């Protein structure tokens, strides 16, 4: 049965008519127990989703929708290595990457947990040796800087976590180079000493144009400064394509493999996390994994009505498909999480930015929203204006921590006062009546009041989730990332799409290859007039 013809979908559509005309203010006035009903605690996470346009009936119907989409089996299929990425014929096992080495998960005849821990152990040995100086650069100096060369999933996740855990840094500094724009590697290398720099080439396929180009330039920089033999001391790689890495000149003991069942945007838990282990040490990396694993267990074992990723996914579906929101803002109130939205922009939009269902049909309902965001309070001085008073309906997630890692003076109470004030202002606004009485108190003339009153009115009714977490630690960050990964999966299941492929990135890559070749022949005649005109302008 198609999604839109399910009775649960139809019921939600009927309910949405009323909720498009309902104000959050009314929902709160009518039900004093609202906060208790629409909030829950799981370990050190507290989620308040009461500032959404839902009531018991809507929530119950959303839960029924999840059941009717066989979410339970979909979750178990993922954990149990079914080939749910059916357009690429692959299993999806990022959850196995953070599973302890206990029990068995068989895939293609191997115990995945054992495979995973073998690589984790070799990463751990290598990291320890680099960190304590047992492994040094060619000239006998300790490694002080690591350059991670990768893009997309081989960059965004590890970079976000690196920034996220900077408080815990006690190893070499990591620099991330992703863009094929020569500026990125040039500006990075400018400040580095080849004698003390280790390059990590992070590429699942080891064919990605940007990464291979940057890796070649890094190699050239190193060889020019030192010599050809230095490559063996100053390079390591993380890849599923061991053969290609060997051809590049990296020795086997410096190749950290992973597998096809790890999707790029879900790979920070695999060997792709090596820069994190180098920077923070193996123990911290294991804490990150264990945080994610505890969220995996919560997701797998908890009934849907109490399940954080499921609830957040369902609220997202309600806003996206029934209340017509087309974007979703991620607003962490923690400077360390300043790359959080960038990472989840990829995880969410690359996973659920699809318009063909699992049966191969074009679909006629909305799928993944536009994901964006910046940390608070910076965003408040920039784009919040539009969320408060613009014409778009933008649901948001506010993510904050009870205690700060840098508890100086009164910074944290100030940060968090803004955090709570914003969701209140968004939800409840400021009525014109109140604006008028405030302006009267300021002794403004009635003409002035009439002129200004609507400009100063806040309609409110802007929905948000609030996630309040005890403290930003490797464990809580691991759990937070896993929470959002699973939210994206739940939505993909309900939309009946495959969240694990990314065919949408292929066409541009292919055309770029052709154009690069044509730049030599200067014959662009096969292109449309705009592309031809631009290319001629570029080469002349
Ligand atoms: C992520 C995507 C994509 C990928 C990059 C880098 O899910 O597949 O962002 O991670 O294209 O690919 P490689 O790791 O193969 O270089």
PDB file of C-alpha atoms in Angstrom, residues 74-287:
ATOM      1  CA  UNK A  74      13.408  -2.287   9.430  1.00  0.00           C
ATOM      2  CA  UNK A  75      15.396  -1.613  12.610  1.00  0.00           C
ATOM      3  CA  UNK A  76      16.142  -5.261  13.110  1.00  0.00           C
ATOM      4  CA  UNK A  77      17.111  -5.631   9.417  1.00  0.00           C
ATOM      5  CA  UNK A  78      19.700  -2.897   9.812  1.00  0.00           C
ATOM      6  CA  UNK A  79      21.236  -4.330  12.987  1.00  0.00           C
ATOM      7  CA  UNK A  80      21.185  -7.845  11.547  1.00  0.00           C
ATOM      8  CA  UNK A  81      23.152  -7.154   8.382  1.00  0.00           C
ATOM      9  CA  UNK A  82      20.321  -7.420   5.834  1.00  0.00           C
ATOM     10  CA  UNK A  83      21.259  -5.738   2.551  1.00  0.00           C
ATOM     11  CA  UNK A  84      18.970  -2.774   3.163  1.00  0.00           C
ATOM     12  CA  UNK A  85      21.032  -0.565   0.851  1.00  0.00           C
ATOM     13  CA  UNK A  86      19.400  -2.480  -1.975  1.00  0.00           C
ATOM     14  CA  UNK A  87      20.405  -0.169  -4.847  1.00  0.00           C
ATOM     15  CA  UNK A  88      24.051  -0.944  -4.090  1.00  0.00           C
ATOM     16  CA  UNK A  89      23.448  -4.463  -2.741  1.00  0.00           C
ATOM     17  CA  UNK A  90      25.039  -3.628   0.621  1.00  0.00           C
ATOM     18  CA  UNK A  91      24.369  -4.166   4.282  1.00  0.00           C
ATOM     19  CA  UNK A  92      24.507  -1.091   6.528  1.00  0.00           C
ATOM     20  CA  UNK A  93      26.537  -1.832   9.623  1.00  0.00           C
ATOM     21  CA  UNK A  94      27.778   1.382  11.227  1.00  0.00           C
ATOM     22  CA  UNK A  95      26.127   0.098  14.418  1.00  0.00           C
ATOM     23  CA  UNK A  96      28.510  -2.891  14.368  1.00  0.00           C
ATOM     24  CA  UNK A  97      31.464  -0.481  14.388  1.00  0.00           C
ATOM     25  CA  UNK A  98      30.564   0.599  17.902  1.00  0.00           C
ATOM     26  CA  UNK A  99      29.519  -2.803  19.227  1.00  0.00           C
ATOM     27  CA  UNK A 100      31.761  -4.360  21.896  1.00  0.00           C
ATOM     28  CA  UNK A 101      33.713  -7.434  20.875  1.00  0.00           C
ATOM     29  CA  UNK A 102      31.127  -9.779  22.361  1.00  0.00           C
ATOM     30  CA  UNK A 103      28.874 -12.228  20.578  1.00  0.00           C
ATOM     31  CA  UNK A 104      28.690 -12.776  16.859  1.00  0.00           C
ATOM     32  CA  UNK A 105      27.283 -10.939  13.894  1.00  0.00           C
ATOM     33  CA  UNK A 106      27.822 -13.021  10.816  1.00  0.00           C
ATOM     34  CA  UNK A 107      28.126 -11.322   7.456  1.00  0.00           C
ATOM     35  CA  UNK A 108      29.481 -13.118   4.395  1.00  0.00           C
ATOM     36  CA  UNK A 109      30.871 -15.833   6.652  1.00  0.00           C
ATOM     37  CA  UNK A 110      32.825 -13.521   8.975  1.00  0.00           C
ATOM     38  CA  UNK A 111      32.111 -12.320  12.489  1.00  0.00           C
ATOM     39  CA  UNK A 112      31.828  -8.575  11.896  1.00  0.00           C
ATOM     40  CA  UNK A 113      32.515  -7.680  15.544  1.00  0.00           C
ATOM     41  CA  UNK A 114      35.824  -9.534  15.413  1.00  0.00           C
ATOM     42  CA  UNK A 115      36.811  -7.855  12.121  1.00  0.00           C
ATOM     43  CA  UNK A 116      35.938  -4.453  13.533  1.00  0.00           C
ATOM     44  CA  UNK A 117      37.939  -4.946  16.720  1.00  0.00           C
ATOM     45  CA  UNK A 118      40.962  -6.242  14.865  1.00  0.00           C
ATOM     46  CA  UNK A 119      41.157  -2.924  13.015  1.00  0.00           C
ATOM     47  CA  UNK A 120      40.372  -0.932  16.172  1.00  0.00           C
ATOM     48  CA  UNK A 121      43.258  -2.699  17.884  1.00  0.00           C
ATOM     49  CA  UNK A 122      45.688  -1.924  15.106  1.00  0.00           C
ATOM     50  CA  UNK A 123      44.521   1.727  15.055  1.00  0.00           C
ATOM     51  CA  UNK A 124      45.037   1.806  18.786  1.00  0.00           C
ATOM     52  CA  UNK A 125      48.597   0.398  18.573  1.00  0.00           C
ATOM     53  CA  UNK A 126      49.532   2.823  15.822  1.00  0.00           C
ATOM     54  CA  UNK A 127      48.002   5.811  17.678  1.00  0.00           C
ATOM     55  CA  UNK A 128      49.783   4.952  20.900  1.00  0.00           C
ATOM     56  CA  UNK A 129      53.136   4.693  19.101  1.00  0.00           C
ATOM     57  CA  UNK A 130      52.675   8.026  17.335  1.00  0.00           C
ATOM     58  CA  UNK A 131      51.446   9.694  20.527  1.00  0.00           C
ATOM     59  CA  UNK A 132      54.315   8.453  22.702  1.00  0.00           C
ATOM     60  CA  UNK A 133      56.998   8.956  20.076  1.00  0.00           C
ATOM     61  CA  UNK A 134      57.772   5.278  19.392  1.00  0.00           C
ATOM     62  CA  UNK A 135      56.900   6.029  15.782  1.00  0.00           C
ATOM     63  CA  UNK A 136      58.487   9.244  14.570  1.00  0.00           C
ATOM     64  CA  UNK A 137      59.035  11.148  11.376  1.00  0.00           C
ATOM     65  CA  UNK A 138      61.944  10.194   9.133  1.00  0.00           C
ATOM     66  CA  UNK A 139      64.358  12.596  10.833  1.00  0.00           C
ATOM     67  CA  UNK A 140      63.606  11.209  14.298  1.00  0.00           C
ATOM     68  CA  UNK A 141      61.278  13.967  15.417  1.00  0.00           C
ATOM     69  CA  UNK A 142      57.920  13.350  17.084  1.00  0.00           C
ATOM     70  CA  UNK A 143      54.732  13.860  15.069  1.00  0.00           C
ATOM     71  CA  UNK A 144      53.054  17.086  16.182  1.00  0.00           C
ATOM     72  CA  UNK A 145      50.579  17.597  13.334  1.00  0.00           C
ATOM     73  CA  UNK A 146      48.290  15.279  11.427  1.00  0.00           C
ATOM     74  CA  UNK A 147      46.733  16.267   8.096  1.00  0.00           C
ATOM     75  CA  UNK A 148      43.586  14.319   7.265  1.00  0.00           C
ATOM     76  CA  UNK A 149      43.030  14.358   3.510  1.00  0.00           C
ATOM     77  CA  UNK A 150      39.490  13.279   2.659  1.00  0.00           C
ATOM     78  CA  UNK A 151      36.161  14.723   1.560  1.00  0.00           C
ATOM     79  CA  UNK A 152      32.450  14.229   2.253  1.00  0.00           C
ATOM     80  CA  UNK A 153      31.991  11.354   4.673  1.00  0.00           C
ATOM     81  CA  UNK A 154      35.758  11.007   4.994  1.00  0.00           C
ATOM     82  CA  UNK A 155      36.000  14.577   6.269  1.00  0.00           C
ATOM     83  CA  UNK A 156      32.802  16.030   7.740  1.00  0.00           C
ATOM     84  CA  UNK A 157      32.218  13.460  10.494  1.00  0.00           C
ATOM     85  CA  UNK A 158      35.785  13.261  11.863  1.00  0.00           C
ATOM     86  CA  UNK A 159      36.188  17.027  11.554  1.00  0.00           C
ATOM     87  CA  UNK A 160      32.960  17.688  13.442  1.00  0.00           C
ATOM     88  CA  UNK A 161      33.993  15.301  16.239  1.00  0.00           C
ATOM     89  CA  UNK A 162      37.538  16.697  16.328  1.00  0.00           C
ATOM     90  CA  UNK A 163      36.171  20.194  16.860  1.00  0.00           C
ATOM     91  CA  UNK A 164      33.536  18.810  19.224  1.00  0.00           C
ATOM     92  CA  UNK A 165      36.102  17.204  21.519  1.00  0.00           C
ATOM     93  CA  UNK A 166      38.877  19.806  21.331  1.00  0.00           C
ATOM     94  CA  UNK A 167      38.631  20.231  25.097  1.00  0.00           C
ATOM     95  CA  UNK A 168      40.067  16.699  25.405  1.00  0.00           C
ATOM     96  CA  UNK A 169      42.962  17.181  22.958  1.00  0.00           C
ATOM     97  CA  UNK A 170      46.174  15.665  24.311  1.00  0.00           C
ATOM     98  CA  UNK A 171      47.869  14.396  21.137  1.00  0.00           C
ATOM     99  CA  UNK A 172      48.923  15.869  17.814  1.00  0.00           C
ATOM    100  CA  UNK A 173      46.845  18.645  16.285  1.00  0.00           C
ATOM    101  CA  UNK A 174      44.707  17.578  13.326  1.00  0.00           C
ATOM    102  CA  UNK A 175      44.163  19.669  10.193  1.00  0.00           C
ATOM    103  CA  UNK A 176      41.510  18.690   7.676  1.00  0.00           C
ATOM    104  CA  UNK A 177      42.033  19.209   3.952  1.00  0.00           C
ATOM    105  CA  UNK A 178      39.073  18.406   1.730  1.00  0.00           C
ATOM    106  CA  UNK A 179      38.607  20.914  -1.078  1.00  0.00           C
ATOM    107  CA  UNK A 180      40.311  20.346  -4.427  1.00  0.00           C
ATOM    108  CA  UNK A 181      40.794  24.122  -4.481  1.00  0.00           C
ATOM    109  CA  UNK A 182      44.588  24.372  -4.152  1.00  0.00           C
ATOM    110  CA  UNK A 183      44.088  27.035  -1.507  1.00  0.00           C
ATOM    111  CA  UNK A 184      42.998  24.477   1.068  1.00  0.00           C
ATOM    112  CA  UNK A 185      46.169  22.387   1.044  1.00  0.00           C
ATOM    113  CA  UNK A 186      48.463  25.367   0.421  1.00  0.00           C
ATOM    114  CA  UNK A 187      47.161  27.326   3.391  1.00  0.00           C
ATOM    115  CA  UNK A 188      47.303  24.208   5.582  1.00  0.00           C
ATOM    116  CA  UNK A 189      50.847  23.215   4.681  1.00  0.00           C
ATOM    117  CA  UNK A 190      52.166  26.783   4.984  1.00  0.00           C
ATOM    118  CA  UNK A 191      52.297  26.450   8.743  1.00  0.00           C
ATOM    119  CA  UNK A 192      53.564  22.861   8.986  1.00  0.00           C
ATOM    120  CA  UNK A 193      56.983  21.267   9.290  1.00  0.00           C
ATOM    121  CA  UNK A 194      57.367  18.179   7.047  1.00  0.00           C
ATOM    122  CA  UNK A 195      59.589  16.551   9.685  1.00  0.00           C
ATOM    123  CA  UNK A 196      56.775  16.476  12.224  1.00  0.00           C
ATOM    124  CA  UNK A 197      53.723  16.027   9.968  1.00  0.00           C
ATOM    125  CA  UNK A 198      51.774  12.830   9.352  1.00  0.00           C
ATOM    126  CA  UNK A 199      49.363  12.634   6.410  1.00  0.00           C
ATOM    127  CA  UNK A 200      46.298  10.413   6.606  1.00  0.00           C
ATOM    128  CA  UNK A 201      44.681   9.726   3.265  1.00  0.00           C
ATOM    129  CA  UNK A 202      41.073   8.971   4.119  1.00  0.00           C
ATOM    130  CA  UNK A 203      39.118   7.557   1.232  1.00  0.00           C
ATOM    131  CA  UNK A 204      36.773   4.605   1.169  1.00  0.00           C
ATOM    132  CA  UNK A 205      37.230   4.131  -2.576  1.00  0.00           C
ATOM    133  CA  UNK A 206      40.714   5.668  -2.909  1.00  0.00           C
ATOM    134  CA  UNK A 207      39.618   7.052  -6.272  1.00  0.00           C
ATOM    135  CA  UNK A 208      37.957  10.327  -5.254  1.00  0.00           C
ATOM    136  CA  UNK A 209      39.327  13.116  -7.451  1.00  0.00           C
ATOM    137  CA  UNK A 210      39.680  15.732  -4.710  1.00  0.00           C
ATOM    138  CA  UNK A 211      41.378  13.409  -2.241  1.00  0.00           C
ATOM    139  CA  UNK A 212      43.740  11.857  -4.760  1.00  0.00           C
ATOM    140  CA  UNK A 213      44.743  15.317  -6.028  1.00  0.00           C
ATOM    141  CA  UNK A 214      45.372  16.628  -2.505  1.00  0.00           C
ATOM    142  CA  UNK A 215      47.241  13.451  -1.538  1.00  0.00           C
ATOM    143  CA  UNK A 216      49.501  13.765  -4.590  1.00  0.00           C
ATOM    144  CA  UNK A 217      50.263  17.408  -3.733  1.00  0.00           C
ATOM    145  CA  UNK A 218      50.975  16.508  -0.112  1.00  0.00           C
ATOM    146  CA  UNK A 219      53.313  13.742  -1.281  1.00  0.00           C
ATOM    147  CA  UNK A 220      55.114  16.152  -3.595  1.00  0.00           C
ATOM    148  CA  UNK A 221      55.491  18.725  -0.790  1.00  0.00           C
ATOM    149  CA  UNK A 222      56.963  16.088   1.493  1.00  0.00           C
ATOM    150  CA  UNK A 223      59.301  14.567  -1.099  1.00  0.00           C
ATOM    151  CA  UNK A 224      60.540  18.017  -2.132  1.00  0.00           C
ATOM    152  CA  UNK A 225      61.281  18.958   1.466  1.00  0.00           C
ATOM    153  CA  UNK A 226      62.690  15.583   2.533  1.00  0.00           C
ATOM    154  CA  UNK A 227      63.047  12.695   0.062  1.00  0.00           C
ATOM    155  CA  UNK A 228      61.174   9.819  -1.576  1.00  0.00           C
ATOM    156  CA  UNK A 229      61.762   7.456   1.360  1.00  0.00           C
ATOM    157  CA  UNK A 230      60.029   9.898   3.709  1.00  0.00           C
ATOM    158  CA  UNK A 231      56.637   8.794   2.300  1.00  0.00           C
ATOM    159  CA  UNK A 232      56.883   5.560   4.284  1.00  0.00           C
ATOM    160  CA  UNK A 233      57.286   7.508   7.547  1.00  0.00           C
ATOM    161  CA  UNK A 234      54.834  10.323   6.933  1.00  0.00           C
ATOM    162  CA  UNK A 235      51.818   8.694   5.289  1.00  0.00           C
ATOM    163  CA  UNK A 236      49.072   6.325   6.411  1.00  0.00           C
ATOM    164  CA  UNK A 237      45.693   5.567   4.860  1.00  0.00           C
ATOM    165  CA  UNK A 238      42.187   4.481   5.742  1.00  0.00           C
ATOM    166  CA  UNK A 239      40.368   2.775   2.893  1.00  0.00           C
ATOM    167  CA  UNK A 240      38.416  -0.223   1.643  1.00  0.00           C
ATOM    168  CA  UNK A 241      40.675  -0.264  -1.449  1.00  0.00           C
ATOM    169  CA  UNK A 242      43.888  -1.720  -0.030  1.00  0.00           C
ATOM    170  CA  UNK A 243      45.324  -2.414  -3.501  1.00  0.00           C
ATOM    171  CA  UNK A 244      45.126   1.240  -4.608  1.00  0.00           C
ATOM    172  CA  UNK A 245      46.653   2.419  -1.325  1.00  0.00           C
ATOM    173  CA  UNK A 246      49.592   0.062  -1.772  1.00  0.00           C
ATOM    174  CA  UNK A 247      50.122   1.408  -5.285  1.00  0.00           C
ATOM    175  CA  UNK A 248      50.288   4.936  -3.837  1.00  0.00           C
ATOM    176  CA  UNK A 249      53.320   3.755  -1.847  1.00  0.00           C
ATOM    177  CA  UNK A 250      51.847   3.329   1.601  1.00  0.00           C
ATOM    178  CA  UNK A 251      53.022   0.181   3.337  1.00  0.00           C
ATOM    179  CA  UNK A 252      50.555  -2.491   4.486  1.00  0.00           C
ATOM    180  CA  UNK A 253      51.145  -1.867   8.205  1.00  0.00           C
ATOM    181  CA  UNK A 254      49.969   1.712   7.721  1.00  0.00           C
ATOM    182  CA  UNK A 255      46.714   0.853   5.958  1.00  0.00           C
ATOM    183  CA  UNK A 256      43.632   0.776   8.157  1.00  0.00           C
ATOM    184  CA  UNK A 257      40.864  -0.978   6.290  1.00  0.00           C
ATOM    185  CA  UNK A 258      37.102  -0.823   6.514  1.00  0.00           C
ATOM    186  CA  UNK A 259      34.336  -2.400   4.521  1.00  0.00           C
ATOM    187  CA  UNK A 260      31.581  -1.803   2.000  1.00  0.00           C
ATOM    188  CA  UNK A 261      28.974  -2.087   4.739  1.00  0.00           C
ATOM    189  CA  UNK A 262      30.182   1.255   6.128  1.00  0.00           C
ATOM    190  CA  UNK A 263      28.586   4.180   4.290  1.00  0.00           C
ATOM    191  CA  UNK A 264      30.807   7.257   3.875  1.00  0.00           C
ATOM    192  CA  UNK A 265      28.630   9.570   5.981  1.00  0.00           C
ATOM    193  CA  UNK A 266      28.386   6.892   8.684  1.00  0.00           C
ATOM    194  CA  UNK A 267      32.109   6.103   8.704  1.00  0.00           C
ATOM    195  CA  UNK A 268      33.554   8.212  11.522  1.00  0.00           C
ATOM    196  CA  UNK A 269      33.264   5.160  13.787  1.00  0.00           C
ATOM    197  CA  UNK A 270      35.522   3.099  11.536  1.00  0.00           C
ATOM    198  CA  UNK A 271      39.181   3.528  10.556  1.00  0.00           C
ATOM    199  CA  UNK A 272      38.068   6.948   9.278  1.00  0.00           C
ATOM    200  CA  UNK A 273      38.115   7.901  12.989  1.00  0.00           C
ATOM    201  CA  UNK A 274      41.913   7.413  13.135  1.00  0.00           C
ATOM    202  CA  UNK A 275      42.658  11.171  13.338  1.00  0.00           C
ATOM    203  CA  UNK A 276      40.402  11.265  16.409  1.00  0.00           C
ATOM    204  CA  UNK A 277      42.262   8.410  18.056  1.00  0.00           C
ATOM    205  CA  UNK A 278      45.558  10.136  17.351  1.00  0.00           C
ATOM    206  CA  UNK A 279      44.333  13.416  18.797  1.00  0.00           C
ATOM    207  CA  UNK A 280      42.451  12.184  21.857  1.00  0.00           C
ATOM    208  CA  UNK A 281      43.860   8.719  22.458  1.00  0.00           C
ATOM    209  CA  UNK A 282      42.284   5.261  22.074  1.00  0.00           C
ATOM    210  CA  UNK A 283      40.389   5.446  25.386  1.00  0.00           C
ATOM    211  CA  UNK A 284      38.505   8.583  24.433  1.00  0.00           C
ATOM    212  CA  UNK A 285      37.712   7.099  21.018  1.00  0.00           C
ATOM    213  CA  UNK A 286      36.299   4.015  22.736  1.00  0.00           C
ATOM    214  CA  UNK A 287      34.158   6.281  24.943  1.00  0.00           C
TER     215      UNK A 287
END
